[in-house]
mmCIF file of N, CA, C and O in Angstrom:
data_model
loop_
_atom_site.group_PDB
_atom_site.id
_atom_site.type_symbol
_atom_site.label_atom_id
_atom_site.label_comp_id
_atom_site.label_asym_id
_atom_site.label_seq_id
_atom_site.Cartn_x
_atom_site.Cartn_y
_atom_site.Cartn_z
ATOM 1 N N MET A 252 108.550 -11.873 -311.863
ATOM 2 C CA MET A 252 108.786 -12.805 -310.683
ATOM 3 C C MET A 252 107.830 -12.638 -309.699
ATOM 4 O O MET A 252 107.559 -13.644 -308.680
ATOM 5 N N ASP A 253 106.834 -11.737 -309.565
ATOM 6 C CA ASP A 253 105.766 -11.552 -308.627
ATOM 7 C C ASP A 253 104.824 -12.565 -308.628
ATOM 8 O O ASP A 253 104.450 -13.266 -307.528
ATOM 9 N N ASP A 254 104.511 -13.073 -309.575
ATOM 10 C CA ASP A 254 103.489 -14.241 -309.916
ATOM 11 C C ASP A 254 104.207 -15.564 -309.322
ATOM 12 O O ASP A 254 103.460 -16.351 -308.806
ATOM 13 N N ILE A 255 105.355 -15.690 -309.700
ATOM 14 C CA ILE A 255 106.107 -16.964 -309.244
ATOM 15 C C ILE A 255 106.345 -16.949 -307.887
ATOM 16 O O ILE A 255 105.932 -17.921 -307.213
ATOM 17 N N ASP A 256 106.377 -15.895 -307.182
ATOM 18 C CA ASP A 256 106.601 -15.865 -305.915
ATOM 19 C C ASP A 256 105.287 -16.100 -305.054
ATOM 20 O O ASP A 256 105.056 -16.838 -304.029
ATOM 21 N N CYS A 257 104.206 -15.490 -305.633
ATOM 22 C CA CYS A 257 102.912 -15.916 -304.946
ATOM 23 C C CYS A 257 102.404 -17.292 -305.176
ATOM 24 O O CYS A 257 102.046 -18.022 -304.216
ATOM 25 N N ALA A 258 102.800 -17.815 -306.281
ATOM 26 C CA ALA A 258 102.556 -19.380 -306.556
ATOM 27 C C ALA A 258 103.211 -20.227 -305.484
ATOM 28 O O ALA A 258 102.844 -21.047 -305.075
ATOM 29 N N ALA A 259 104.609 -19.908 -305.418
ATOM 30 C CA ALA A 259 105.479 -20.541 -304.495
ATOM 31 C C ALA A 259 104.847 -20.369 -303.069
ATOM 32 O O ALA A 259 104.982 -21.459 -302.258
ATOM 33 N N GLU A 260 104.513 -19.334 -302.632
ATOM 34 C CA GLU A 260 103.901 -19.127 -301.391
ATOM 35 C C GLU A 260 102.596 -19.856 -301.202
ATOM 36 O O GLU A 260 102.229 -20.548 -300.296
ATOM 37 N N ARG A 261 101.775 -19.952 -302.199
ATOM 38 C CA ARG A 261 100.718 -20.670 -302.111
ATOM 39 C C ARG A 261 101.076 -22.269 -301.952
ATOM 40 O O ARG A 261 100.203 -23.141 -301.364
ATOM 41 N N VAL A 262 101.911 -22.766 -302.885
ATOM 42 C CA VAL A 262 102.254 -24.126 -302.799
ATOM 43 C C VAL A 262 102.912 -24.483 -301.293
ATOM 44 O O VAL A 262 102.446 -25.385 -300.746
ATOM 45 N N GLU A 263 103.605 -23.642 -300.760
ATOM 46 C CA GLU A 263 104.152 -23.912 -299.308
ATOM 47 C C GLU A 263 102.969 -23.801 -298.401
ATOM 48 O O GLU A 263 103.105 -24.647 -297.371
ATOM 49 N N ALA A 264 102.065 -23.044 -298.451
ATOM 50 C CA ALA A 264 100.893 -22.875 -297.618
ATOM 51 C C ALA A 264 99.938 -24.270 -297.864
ATOM 52 O O ALA A 264 99.769 -24.763 -296.664
ATOM 53 N N PHE A 265 99.982 -24.889 -299.018
ATOM 54 C CA PHE A 265 99.156 -25.890 -299.146
ATOM 55 C C PHE A 265 100.034 -27.158 -298.607
ATOM 56 O O PHE A 265 99.348 -27.934 -298.067
ATOM 57 N N ASN A 266 101.082 -27.074 -298.730
ATOM 58 C CA ASN A 266 102.049 -28.256 -298.201
ATOM 59 C C ASN A 266 102.039 -28.338 -296.675
ATOM 60 O O ASN A 266 101.795 -29.231 -296.066
ATOM 61 N N ALA A 267 102.153 -27.263 -296.078
ATOM 62 C CA ALA A 267 102.031 -27.171 -294.684
ATOM 63 C C ALA A 267 100.571 -27.589 -294.201
ATOM 64 O O ALA A 267 100.653 -28.292 -293.111
ATOM 65 N N VAL A 268 99.617 -27.299 -294.798
ATOM 66 C CA VAL A 268 98.238 -27.740 -294.197
ATOM 67 C C VAL A 268 98.216 -29.215 -294.376
ATOM 68 O O VAL A 268 97.587 -29.903 -293.595
ATOM 69 N N ALA A 269 98.439 -29.593 -295.764
ATOM 70 C CA ALA A 269 98.366 -31.114 -295.837
ATOM 71 C C ALA A 269 99.097 -31.855 -295.036
ATOM 72 O O ALA A 269 98.945 -32.913 -294.427
ATOM 73 N N LEU A 270 100.459 -31.318 -294.372
ATOM 74 C CA LEU A 270 101.494 -32.098 -293.765
ATOM 75 C C LEU A 270 100.592 -32.244 -292.359
ATOM 76 O O LEU A 270 100.669 -33.223 -291.571
ATOM 77 N N LYS A 271 100.152 -31.138 -291.897
ATOM 78 C CA LYS A 271 99.489 -31.025 -290.550
ATOM 79 C C LYS A 271 98.338 -32.008 -290.408
ATOM 80 O O LYS A 271 98.162 -32.549 -289.401
ATOM 81 N N ALA A 272 97.620 -31.976 -291.707
ATOM 82 C CA ALA A 272 96.376 -32.858 -291.729
ATOM 83 C C ALA A 272 96.958 -34.386 -291.387
ATOM 84 O O ALA A 272 96.346 -35.155 -290.681
ATOM 85 N N VAL A 273 98.045 -34.816 -292.076
ATOM 86 C CA VAL A 273 98.275 -36.061 -292.018
ATOM 87 C C VAL A 273 99.114 -36.430 -290.720
ATOM 88 O O VAL A 273 98.767 -37.387 -290.144
ATOM 89 N N LEU A 274 99.824 -35.448 -290.067
ATOM 90 C CA LEU A 274 100.292 -35.712 -288.866
ATOM 91 C C LEU A 274 99.222 -35.818 -287.586
ATOM 92 O O LEU A 274 99.303 -36.821 -286.726
ATOM 93 N N ASP A 275 98.146 -34.992 -287.805
ATOM 94 C CA ASP A 275 97.207 -35.063 -286.895
ATOM 95 C C ASP A 275 96.455 -36.255 -286.894
ATOM 96 O O ASP A 275 96.011 -36.907 -286.026
ATOM 97 N N ARG A 276 96.164 -36.808 -288.278
ATOM 98 C CA ARG A 276 95.577 -38.119 -288.446
ATOM 99 C C ARG A 276 96.331 -39.230 -287.710
ATOM 100 O O ARG A 276 95.835 -40.141 -287.191
ATOM 101 N N MET A 277 97.641 -39.128 -287.796
ATOM 102 C CA MET A 277 98.499 -40.184 -287.423
ATOM 103 C C MET A 277 98.598 -40.152 -285.825
ATOM 104 O O MET A 277 98.712 -41.074 -285.082
ATOM 105 N N ALA A 278 98.308 -38.978 -285.207
ATOM 106 C CA ALA A 278 98.392 -38.725 -283.734
ATOM 107 C C ALA A 278 97.121 -39.326 -283.240
ATOM 108 O O ALA A 278 96.878 -39.260 -281.655
ATOM 109 N N GLY A 279 95.856 -39.424 -283.976
ATOM 110 C CA GLY A 279 94.778 -39.843 -283.476
ATOM 111 C C GLY A 279 94.584 -41.196 -282.945
ATOM 112 O O GLY A 279 95.825 -41.817 -282.746
ATOM 113 N N PRO A 280 93.459 -41.694 -282.417
ATOM 114 C CA PRO A 280 93.467 -42.881 -281.775
ATOM 115 C C PRO A 280 93.691 -44.003 -282.913
ATOM 116 O O PRO A 280 93.550 -43.986 -284.097
ATOM 117 N N ALA A 281 94.237 -45.050 -282.340
ATOM 118 C CA ALA A 281 94.599 -46.361 -283.108
ATOM 119 C C ALA A 281 93.420 -46.998 -283.358
ATOM 120 O O ALA A 281 92.284 -46.625 -282.911
ATOM 121 N N SER A 282 93.602 -47.883 -284.236
ATOM 122 C CA SER A 282 92.476 -48.667 -284.919
ATOM 123 C C SER A 282 91.567 -49.313 -283.698
ATOM 124 O O SER A 282 92.282 -49.759 -282.567
ATOM 125 N N SER A 283 90.265 -49.720 -283.948
ATOM 126 C CA SER A 283 89.664 -50.411 -282.920
ATOM 127 C C SER A 283 89.951 -51.868 -283.178
ATOM 128 O O SER A 283 89.303 -52.528 -282.116
ATOM 129 N N GLY A 284 90.349 -52.082 -284.139
ATOM 130 C CA GLY A 284 90.725 -53.693 -284.441
ATOM 131 C C GLY A 284 89.589 -54.396 -285.084
ATOM 132 O O GLY A 284 89.494 -55.559 -285.227
ATOM 133 N N ILE A 285 88.595 -53.736 -285.250
ATOM 134 C CA ILE A 285 87.360 -54.169 -286.071
ATOM 135 C C ILE A 285 87.227 -53.395 -287.424
ATOM 136 O O ILE A 285 87.309 -52.129 -287.516
ATOM 137 N N CYS A 286 87.123 -54.292 -288.564
ATOM 138 C CA CYS A 286 86.934 -53.661 -289.867
ATOM 139 C C CYS A 286 85.812 -52.976 -290.087
ATOM 140 O O CYS A 286 84.618 -53.505 -289.617
ATOM 141 N N ARG A 287 85.865 -51.802 -290.630
ATOM 142 C CA ARG A 287 84.787 -50.927 -290.735
ATOM 143 C C ARG A 287 83.840 -51.460 -291.874
ATOM 144 O O ARG A 287 82.611 -51.084 -291.787
ATOM 145 N N ALA A 288 84.212 -52.147 -292.772
ATOM 146 C CA ALA A 288 83.334 -52.665 -293.955
ATOM 147 C C ALA A 288 82.680 -53.946 -293.586
ATOM 148 O O ALA A 288 81.533 -54.103 -294.000
ATOM 149 N N CYS A 289 83.304 -54.896 -293.105
ATOM 150 C CA CYS A 289 82.697 -56.335 -292.824
ATOM 151 C C CYS A 289 82.276 -56.623 -291.342
ATOM 152 O O CYS A 289 81.763 -57.603 -290.977
ATOM 153 N N GLY A 290 83.118 -55.852 -290.434
ATOM 154 C CA GLY A 290 82.787 -56.159 -289.081
ATOM 155 C C GLY A 290 83.579 -57.214 -288.442
ATOM 156 O O GLY A 290 83.458 -57.360 -287.209
ATOM 157 N N CYS A 291 84.542 -57.783 -289.185
ATOM 158 C CA CYS A 291 85.554 -58.881 -288.621
ATOM 159 C C CYS A 291 86.646 -58.204 -288.007
ATOM 160 O O CYS A 291 86.844 -56.955 -288.284
ATOM 161 N N ALA A 292 87.510 -59.071 -287.142
ATOM 162 C CA ALA A 292 88.461 -58.535 -286.613
ATOM 163 C C ALA A 292 89.785 -58.313 -287.694
ATOM 164 O O ALA A 292 89.758 -59.087 -288.644
ATOM 165 N N ILE A 293 90.309 -57.389 -287.491
ATOM 166 C CA ILE A 293 91.527 -56.784 -288.307
ATOM 167 C C ILE A 293 92.599 -57.760 -287.882
ATOM 168 O O ILE A 293 93.003 -58.027 -286.694
ATOM 169 N N GLU A 294 93.409 -58.370 -288.748
ATOM 170 C CA GLU A 294 94.593 -59.317 -288.366
ATOM 171 C C GLU A 294 95.557 -58.575 -287.629
ATOM 172 O O GLU A 294 95.970 -57.411 -287.915
ATOM 173 N N ASP A 295 96.176 -59.444 -286.644
ATOM 174 C CA ASP A 295 97.016 -58.654 -285.802
ATOM 175 C C ASP A 295 98.395 -58.305 -286.357
ATOM 176 O O ASP A 295 99.025 -57.233 -286.120
ATOM 177 N N GLU A 296 98.723 -58.995 -287.548
ATOM 178 C CA GLU A 296 99.770 -58.696 -288.153
ATOM 179 C C GLU A 296 99.760 -57.360 -288.829
ATOM 180 O O GLU A 296 100.645 -56.425 -289.003
ATOM 181 N N ARG A 297 98.547 -57.148 -289.356
ATOM 182 C CA ARG A 297 98.106 -55.855 -290.028
ATOM 183 C C ARG A 297 98.201 -54.681 -289.114
ATOM 184 O O ARG A 297 98.708 -53.681 -289.328
ATOM 185 N N LEU A 298 97.761 -54.960 -287.968
ATOM 186 C CA LEU A 298 97.707 -53.954 -286.972
ATOM 187 C C LEU A 298 98.926 -53.683 -286.404
ATOM 188 O O LEU A 298 99.338 -52.365 -285.996
ATOM 189 N N GLN A 299 99.866 -54.678 -286.315
ATOM 190 C CA GLN A 299 101.318 -54.342 -285.947
ATOM 191 C C GLN A 299 102.059 -53.334 -286.948
ATOM 192 O O GLN A 299 102.776 -52.427 -286.557
ATOM 193 N N ALA A 300 101.779 -53.709 -288.171
ATOM 194 C CA ALA A 300 102.361 -52.967 -289.406
ATOM 195 C C ALA A 300 101.735 -51.613 -289.322
ATOM 196 O O ALA A 300 102.324 -50.564 -289.821
ATOM 197 N N ASN A 301 100.368 -51.566 -289.172
ATOM 198 C CA ASN A 301 99.730 -50.181 -289.342
ATOM 199 C C ASN A 301 98.519 -50.203 -288.276
ATOM 200 O O ASN A 301 97.474 -50.575 -288.458
ATOM 201 N N PRO A 302 98.918 -49.471 -287.000
ATOM 202 C CA PRO A 302 98.048 -49.389 -285.988
ATOM 203 C C PRO A 302 96.724 -48.705 -286.269
ATOM 204 O O PRO A 302 95.819 -48.727 -285.372
ATOM 205 N N HIS A 303 96.759 -47.862 -287.319
ATOM 206 C CA HIS A 303 95.505 -47.053 -287.739
ATOM 207 C C HIS A 303 94.619 -47.684 -288.623
ATOM 208 O O HIS A 303 93.936 -47.194 -289.182
ATOM 209 N N ALA A 304 95.008 -49.106 -289.150
ATOM 210 C CA ALA A 304 94.294 -49.744 -290.176
ATOM 211 C C ALA A 304 92.811 -49.760 -289.900
ATOM 212 O O ALA A 304 92.384 -49.882 -288.691
ATOM 213 N N ARG A 305 91.962 -49.550 -290.845
ATOM 214 C CA ARG A 305 90.635 -49.452 -290.600
ATOM 215 C C ARG A 305 89.773 -50.677 -291.350
ATOM 216 O O ARG A 305 88.631 -50.733 -290.838
ATOM 217 N N HIS A 306 90.434 -51.261 -292.092
ATOM 218 C CA HIS A 306 89.890 -52.463 -292.792
ATOM 219 C C HIS A 306 90.806 -53.744 -292.600
ATOM 220 O O HIS A 306 92.057 -53.629 -292.451
ATOM 221 N N CYS A 307 90.033 -54.702 -292.569
ATOM 222 C CA CYS A 307 90.889 -56.014 -292.654
ATOM 223 C C CYS A 307 91.350 -56.044 -294.175
ATOM 224 O O CYS A 307 91.297 -55.433 -294.989
ATOM 225 N N ARG A 308 92.530 -57.102 -294.322
ATOM 226 C CA ARG A 308 93.231 -57.269 -295.551
ATOM 227 C C ARG A 308 92.390 -57.501 -296.627
ATOM 228 O O ARG A 308 92.343 -56.892 -297.818
ATOM 229 N N GLU A 309 91.427 -58.377 -296.600
ATOM 230 C CA GLU A 309 90.583 -58.633 -297.745
ATOM 231 C C GLU A 309 89.643 -57.477 -298.161
ATOM 232 O O GLU A 309 89.604 -57.303 -299.336
ATOM 233 N N CYS A 310 89.038 -56.702 -297.177
ATOM 234 C CA CYS A 310 88.256 -55.403 -297.384
ATOM 235 C C CYS A 310 89.038 -54.595 -298.182
ATOM 236 O O CYS A 310 88.770 -53.894 -298.922
ATOM 237 N N ALA A 311 90.501 -54.244 -297.638
ATOM 238 C CA ALA A 311 91.327 -53.174 -297.898
ATOM 239 C C ALA A 311 91.815 -53.612 -299.394
ATOM 240 O O ALA A 311 91.866 -52.780 -300.272
ATOM 241 N N ASP A 312 91.845 -54.867 -299.762
ATOM 242 C CA ASP A 312 92.177 -55.229 -301.129
ATOM 243 C C ASP A 312 91.235 -54.931 -302.092
ATOM 244 O O ASP A 312 91.451 -54.327 -303.266
ATOM 245 N N GLU A 313 89.883 -55.437 -301.641
ATOM 246 C CA GLU A 313 88.889 -55.011 -302.472
ATOM 247 C C GLU A 313 88.556 -53.494 -302.696
ATOM 248 O O GLU A 313 88.325 -52.916 -303.850
ATOM 249 N N ILE A 314 88.767 -52.695 -301.529
ATOM 250 C CA ILE A 314 88.684 -51.132 -301.706
ATOM 251 C C ILE A 314 89.683 -50.752 -302.729
ATOM 252 O O ILE A 314 89.514 -49.715 -303.488
ATOM 253 N N GLU A 315 91.032 -51.221 -302.644
ATOM 254 C CA GLU A 315 92.039 -50.678 -303.438
ATOM 255 C C GLU A 315 91.838 -51.120 -304.927
ATOM 256 O O GLU A 315 92.075 -50.384 -305.934
ATOM 257 N N ALA A 316 91.278 -52.290 -305.212
ATOM 258 C CA ALA A 316 90.977 -52.872 -306.333
ATOM 259 C C ALA A 316 90.045 -51.783 -307.116
ATOM 260 O O ALA A 316 90.145 -51.533 -308.391
ATOM 261 N N GLU A 317 88.932 -51.604 -306.354
ATOM 262 C CA GLU A 317 87.808 -50.481 -306.891
ATOM 263 C C GLU A 317 88.380 -49.301 -307.187
ATOM 264 O O GLU A 317 87.839 -48.660 -308.238
ATOM 265 N N THR A 318 89.100 -48.792 -306.233
ATOM 266 C CA THR A 318 89.871 -47.447 -306.613
ATOM 267 C C THR A 318 90.704 -47.352 -307.763
ATOM 268 O O THR A 318 90.585 -46.694 -308.549
ATOM 269 N N ARG A 319 91.472 -48.479 -308.019
ATOM 270 C CA ARG A 319 92.301 -48.567 -309.205
ATOM 271 C C ARG A 319 91.226 -48.661 -310.386
ATOM 272 O O ARG A 319 91.661 -48.105 -311.367
ATOM 273 N N ARG A 320 90.232 -49.469 -310.239
ATOM 274 C CA ARG A 320 89.375 -49.536 -311.442
ATOM 275 C C ARG A 320 88.671 -48.365 -311.763
ATOM 276 O O ARG A 320 88.678 -47.794 -312.837
ATOM 277 N N LYS A 321 88.187 -47.517 -310.788
ATOM 278 C CA LYS A 321 87.701 -46.231 -311.100
ATOM 279 C C LYS A 321 88.623 -45.150 -311.695
ATOM 280 O O LYS A 321 88.334 -44.514 -312.501
ATOM 281 N N ASN A 322 90.046 -45.349 -311.251
ATOM 282 C CA ASN A 322 91.139 -44.301 -311.764
ATOM 283 C C ASN A 322 91.442 -44.681 -313.231
ATOM 284 O O ASN A 322 91.668 -43.842 -314.068
ATOM 285 N N ARG A 323 91.161 -46.122 -313.457
ATOM 286 C CA ARG A 323 91.349 -46.471 -315.054
ATOM 287 C C ARG A 323 90.193 -46.211 -315.916
ATOM 288 O O ARG A 323 90.335 -45.322 -316.869
ATOM 289 N N CYS A 324 89.105 -46.457 -315.377
ATOM 290 C CA CYS A 324 87.816 -46.519 -316.108
ATOM 291 C C CYS A 324 87.080 -45.131 -316.036
ATOM 292 O O CYS A 324 86.133 -44.992 -316.752
ATOM 293 N N GLY A 325 87.167 -44.429 -314.911
ATOM 294 C CA GLY A 325 86.376 -43.197 -314.689
ATOM 295 C C GLY A 325 85.202 -43.753 -314.033
ATOM 296 O O GLY A 325 84.900 -44.979 -313.794
ATOM 297 N N PRO A 326 84.310 -42.907 -313.225
ATOM 298 C CA PRO A 326 83.221 -43.314 -312.533
ATOM 299 C C PRO A 326 82.014 -43.950 -313.522
ATOM 300 O O PRO A 326 81.960 -43.355 -314.659
ATOM 301 N N ARG A 327 81.306 -44.694 -313.044
ATOM 302 C CA ARG A 327 80.129 -45.236 -313.955
ATOM 303 C C ARG A 327 78.902 -44.744 -313.473
ATOM 304 O O ARG A 327 78.530 -44.299 -312.556
#
């Protein structure tokens, strides 16, 4: 049981650090309202739904599609 207890403690510690990172990021400053990818204004509806949005809808869709492609196909 000693190995299992150590593994459980490591999992708890990892979860605590991950949760703190997420909460710290959410407590940070809200979005500037300007897309980091294209420089256009982020839509008001998007900012109301997610005040920390960093990309406009179009750029976020492109980034998400690219991420899905990489996850399916692997890096090129």
